[in-house]
Amino acid sequence: MAEPFRIRPTTPDDLGALALLEQGAFSDPWTSEMLTEAMQTRGAVALVAADATGRPVASVMARAAADEGEILTIAVDPEVRGQGLGRRLLDAALGELVARGARTVWLEVRPSNQAARALYRAVGFAAAGVRRGYYRRPPEDALVLSWHPSAPDGAAPQ
Ligand SMILES: CC(C)(COP(=O)(O)OP(=O)(O)OC[C@H]1O[C@@H](n2cnc3c(N)ncnc32)[C@H](O)[C@@H]1OP(=O)(O)O)[C@@H](O)C(=O)NCCC(=O)NCCS
């Protein structure tokens, strides 16, 4: 069977679709301007999973700086969640960050976001700290997670 979704670099033409993805995924979504800035930032890694028509149905944005990387945002269209796309995109972004020299990759996640926490755990992210009052709308602390290229899948519990 033909592969229904293809991972490819994000282009400026995707930004409208990505803003809609953000709105469907987050209570405090990034705007097109924020997405544009993240895409253009130095060290940016921006990938989408596109359907057969080329339309993005999932997106990840990350950045590499020196020997560190950061996952900035990841979102999958609710219609296609649970099919492995989040994992594929995250793996692709981590691979790109490592190729650019990252030896530690960081991210923040809401403690209440069980789906994302399970995804990160499955990929090998581990608890590294808490940022008090990090999120707004609704207010919530952030769990800070870290990942290292040598960590085997599911290595450490969050
Ligand atoms: C989190 C998110 C990106 C996961 O995307 P997805 O494509 O549905 O995830 P996958 O199908 O690749 O799942 C990979 C693994 O993550 C875990 N997982 C994903 N969704 C889960 C859920 N709803 N409940 C429990 N575990 C889940 C599982 O371990 C899964 O592996 P398995 O299917 O072998 O059990 C998606 O739910 C989403 O877009 N959420 C809204 C945006 C968001 O919260 N982003 C993260 C912000 S920090």
Tab-separated table of C-alpha atoms and ligand atoms in Angstrom:
chain	number	residue	atom	x	y	z
A	1	MET	CA	0.000	0.000	0.000
A	2	ALA	CA	1.255	3.507	-0.777
A	3	GLU	CA	2.548	5.481	2.213
A	4	PRO	CA	-0.292	7.934	2.934
A	5	PHE	CA	1.787	10.540	4.765
A	6	ARG	CA	5.155	11.924	3.814
A	7	ILE	CA	7.537	13.785	6.110
A	8	ARG	CA	9.077	16.825	4.443
A	9	PRO	CA	10.518	20.214	5.409
A	10	THR	CA	7.986	22.924	6.221
A	11	THR	CA	7.608	25.668	3.614
A	12	PRO	CA	6.163	29.190	3.983
A	13	ASP	CA	3.092	27.966	2.040
A	14	ASP	CA	2.299	25.605	4.949
A	15	LEU	CA	2.000	28.336	7.565
A	16	GLY	CA	-1.752	28.951	7.208
A	17	ALA	CA	-2.444	25.222	7.636
A	18	LEU	CA	-0.031	25.042	10.567
A	19	ALA	CA	-1.791	27.900	12.367
A	20	LEU	CA	-5.048	25.929	12.027
A	21	LEU	CA	-3.323	22.811	13.341
A	22	GLU	CA	-2.143	24.803	16.364
A	23	GLN	CA	-5.666	26.065	16.987
A	24	GLY	CA	-6.991	22.506	16.906
A	25	ALA	CA	-4.287	21.283	19.266
A	26	PHE	CA	-3.699	23.924	21.959
A	27	SER	CA	-5.725	26.145	24.289
A	28	ASP	CA	-3.025	28.828	23.853
A	29	PRO	CA	-1.996	28.275	20.194
A	30	TRP	CA	0.906	29.827	18.356
A	31	THR	CA	-0.050	32.384	15.713
A	32	SER	CA	1.220	32.386	12.103
A	33	GLU	CA	3.672	35.117	13.145
A	34	MET	CA	5.095	32.966	15.948
A	35	LEU	CA	5.344	29.981	13.591
A	36	THR	CA	7.084	32.122	10.963
A	37	GLU	CA	9.587	33.350	13.538
A	38	ALA	CA	10.282	29.795	14.749
A	39	MET	CA	10.805	28.660	11.154
A	40	GLN	CA	13.227	31.464	10.414
A	41	THR	CA	15.185	31.335	13.643
A	42	ARG	CA	18.836	30.283	13.465
A	43	GLY	CA	19.142	26.489	13.774
A	44	ALA	CA	15.463	25.935	12.994
A	45	VAL	CA	14.217	22.425	12.260
A	46	ALA	CA	10.673	22.509	10.843
A	47	LEU	CA	9.011	19.407	9.433
A	48	VAL	CA	5.489	18.450	8.452
A	49	ALA	CA	3.705	15.203	7.692
A	50	ALA	CA	1.742	15.861	4.518
A	51	ASP	CA	-1.141	13.845	3.079
A	52	ALA	CA	-1.297	12.642	-0.529
A	53	THR	CA	-2.389	16.111	-1.671
A	54	GLY	CA	0.562	17.763	0.073
A	55	ARG	CA	-1.571	19.275	2.859
A	56	PRO	CA	0.182	19.271	6.263
A	57	VAL	CA	-1.651	17.153	8.853
A	58	ALA	CA	1.063	17.303	11.506
A	59	SER	CA	3.967	19.577	12.314
A	60	VAL	CA	7.032	19.786	14.512
A	61	MET	CA	9.255	22.805	15.118
A	62	ALA	CA	12.579	22.611	16.893
A	63	ARG	CA	15.856	24.446	17.053
A	64	ALA	CA	19.484	23.489	17.433
A	65	ALA	CA	22.034	25.681	19.196
A	66	ALA	CA	25.586	24.503	19.864
A	67	ASP	CA	25.280	21.007	21.366
A	68	GLU	CA	21.689	21.408	22.518
A	69	GLY	CA	18.313	21.171	20.854
A	70	GLU	CA	14.802	22.148	21.834
A	71	ILE	CA	11.436	20.855	20.655
A	72	LEU	CA	9.323	24.008	20.390
A	73	THR	CA	5.971	22.668	19.259
A	74	ILE	CA	4.479	19.472	17.888
A	75	ALA	CA	0.883	18.953	16.810
A	76	VAL	CA	-1.057	16.306	14.911
A	77	ASP	CA	-4.496	16.898	13.370
A	78	PRO	CA	-7.040	15.228	15.693
A	79	GLU	CA	-8.377	13.294	12.659
A	80	VAL	CA	-5.102	11.399	12.240
A	81	ARG	CA	-3.861	11.011	15.819
A	82	GLY	CA	-2.934	7.561	17.091
A	83	GLN	CA	-1.424	6.459	13.763
A	84	GLY	CA	2.204	6.993	14.694
A	85	LEU	CA	2.615	10.392	13.021
A	86	GLY	CA	3.621	12.222	16.213
A	87	ARG	CA	6.291	9.627	16.841
A	88	ARG	CA	7.555	9.701	13.246
A	89	LEU	CA	7.809	13.492	13.280
A	90	LEU	CA	9.495	13.578	16.683
A	91	ASP	CA	11.992	10.897	15.613
A	92	ALA	CA	12.723	12.856	12.424
A	93	ALA	CA	13.236	16.117	14.345
A	94	LEU	CA	15.509	14.406	16.908
A	95	GLY	CA	17.518	12.847	14.085
A	96	GLU	CA	17.976	16.257	12.472
A	97	LEU	CA	18.954	17.877	15.783
A	98	VAL	CA	21.527	15.146	16.426
A	99	ALA	CA	22.872	15.556	12.887
A	100	ARG	CA	23.421	19.233	13.731
A	101	GLY	CA	25.367	18.345	16.864
A	102	ALA	CA	22.744	18.203	19.623
A	103	ARG	CA	23.766	16.027	22.556
A	104	THR	CA	20.830	17.006	24.775
A	105	VAL	CA	17.330	17.903	23.604
A	106	TRP	CA	14.908	19.755	25.879
A	107	LEU	CA	11.179	20.382	25.877
A	108	GLU	CA	8.388	21.541	28.146
A	109	VAL	CA	5.047	19.771	28.554
A	110	ARG	CA	1.937	20.339	30.633
A	111	PRO	CA	1.686	17.758	33.445
A	112	SER	CA	-1.974	17.311	32.401
A	113	ASN	CA	-1.046	16.399	28.802
A	114	GLN	CA	-1.048	12.625	29.157
A	115	ALA	CA	-0.892	11.867	25.405
A	116	ALA	CA	2.193	14.034	24.858
A	117	ARG	CA	3.869	12.746	28.021
A	118	ALA	CA	3.311	9.157	26.865
A	119	LEU	CA	4.776	9.992	23.454
A	120	TYR	CA	7.849	11.627	24.998
A	121	ARG	CA	8.288	8.727	27.420
A	122	ALA	CA	8.091	6.254	24.537
A	123	VAL	CA	10.843	8.137	22.699
A	124	GLY	CA	13.105	8.207	25.776
A	125	PHE	CA	12.625	11.677	27.275
A	126	ALA	CA	13.140	11.829	31.045
A	127	ALA	CA	12.074	14.296	33.733
A	128	ALA	CA	14.622	17.063	34.262
A	129	GLY	CA	12.748	19.696	36.288
A	130	VAL	CA	9.678	21.875	36.689
A	131	ARG	CA	9.085	25.473	35.566
A	132	ARG	CA	6.557	27.008	37.936
A	133	GLY	CA	3.754	28.988	36.305
A	134	TYR	CA	5.186	28.474	32.803
A	135	TYR	CA	1.892	28.110	30.919
A	136	ARG	CA	-1.054	30.490	30.583
A	137	ARG	CA	-4.594	29.814	29.385
A	138	PRO	CA	-4.990	27.787	31.563
A	139	PRO	CA	-2.164	28.460	34.018
A	140	GLU	CA	-0.077	25.367	34.713
A	141	ASP	CA	3.474	24.489	35.651
A	142	ALA	CA	5.664	22.909	32.959
A	143	LEU	CA	7.515	19.646	33.252
A	144	VAL	CA	10.945	20.013	31.679
A	145	LEU	CA	12.091	16.847	29.922
A	146	SER	CA	15.446	15.999	28.410
A	147	TRP	CA	16.605	13.426	25.896
A	148	HIS	CA	20.056	12.192	24.919
A	149	PRO	CA	20.926	10.341	21.716
A	150	SER	CA	22.249	7.389	23.702
A	151	ALA	CA	19.031	6.937	25.720
A	152	PRO	CA	17.331	3.718	24.722
A	153	ASP	CA	13.602	3.992	23.930
A	154	GLY	CA	11.526	4.265	27.087
A	155	ALA	CA	14.677	4.510	29.191
A	156	ALA	CA	13.538	6.626	32.088
A	157	PRO	CA	10.109	7.262	33.539
A	158	GLN	CA	8.853	10.868	33.685
B	1	LIG	C1	0.735	14.443	21.501
B	1	LIG	C2	0.458	14.198	20.021
B	1	LIG	C3	1.454	15.023	19.191
B	1	LIG	C4	0.658	12.682	19.721
B	1	LIG	O1	0.520	12.486	18.321
B	1	LIG	P1	0.004	11.086	17.703
B	1	LIG	O2	0.321	11.093	16.264
B	1	LIG	O3	-1.403	10.856	18.101
B	1	LIG	O4	0.930	10.053	18.498
B	1	LIG	P2	1.435	8.636	17.952
B	1	LIG	O5	0.303	7.946	17.260
B	1	LIG	O6	2.696	8.814	17.193
B	1	LIG	O7	1.728	7.878	19.309
B	1	LIG	C5	3.056	7.508	19.698
B	1	LIG	C6	3.036	7.045	21.146
B	1	LIG	O8	2.635	8.125	21.992
B	1	LIG	C7	1.781	7.635	23.039
B	1	LIG	N1	0.450	8.244	22.878
B	1	LIG	C8	0.019	9.024	21.846
B	1	LIG	N2	-1.259	9.433	22.066
B	1	LIG	C9	-1.625	8.884	23.256
B	1	LIG	C10	-2.811	8.952	24.021
B	1	LIG	N3	-3.875	9.660	23.616
B	1	LIG	N4	-2.842	8.296	25.212
B	1	LIG	C11	-1.783	7.586	25.635
B	1	LIG	N5	-0.614	7.482	24.941
B	1	LIG	C12	-0.540	8.121	23.778
B	1	LIG	C13	1.761	6.131	22.885
B	1	LIG	O9	2.853	5.628	23.640
B	1	LIG	C14	2.026	5.951	21.417
B	1	LIG	O10	2.599	4.728	21.106
B	1	LIG	P3	1.642	3.445	20.810
B	1	LIG	O11	0.643	3.889	19.791
B	1	LIG	O12	2.627	2.431	20.305
B	1	LIG	O13	1.025	3.116	22.114
B	1	LIG	C15	-1.021	14.549	19.658
B	1	LIG	O14	-1.886	13.941	20.594
B	1	LIG	C16	-1.310	16.038	19.622
B	1	LIG	O15	-1.154	16.699	18.598
B	1	LIG	N6	-1.747	16.597	20.769
B	1	LIG	C17	-2.068	18.019	20.846
B	1	LIG	C18	-0.820	18.867	20.779
B	1	LIG	C19	0.152	18.560	21.918
B	1	LIG	O16	-0.258	18.268	23.040
B	1	LIG	N7	1.460	18.665	21.615
B	1	LIG	C20	2.506	18.436	22.603
B	1	LIG	C21	2.718	19.666	23.403
B	1	LIG	S1	4.053	19.512	24.561
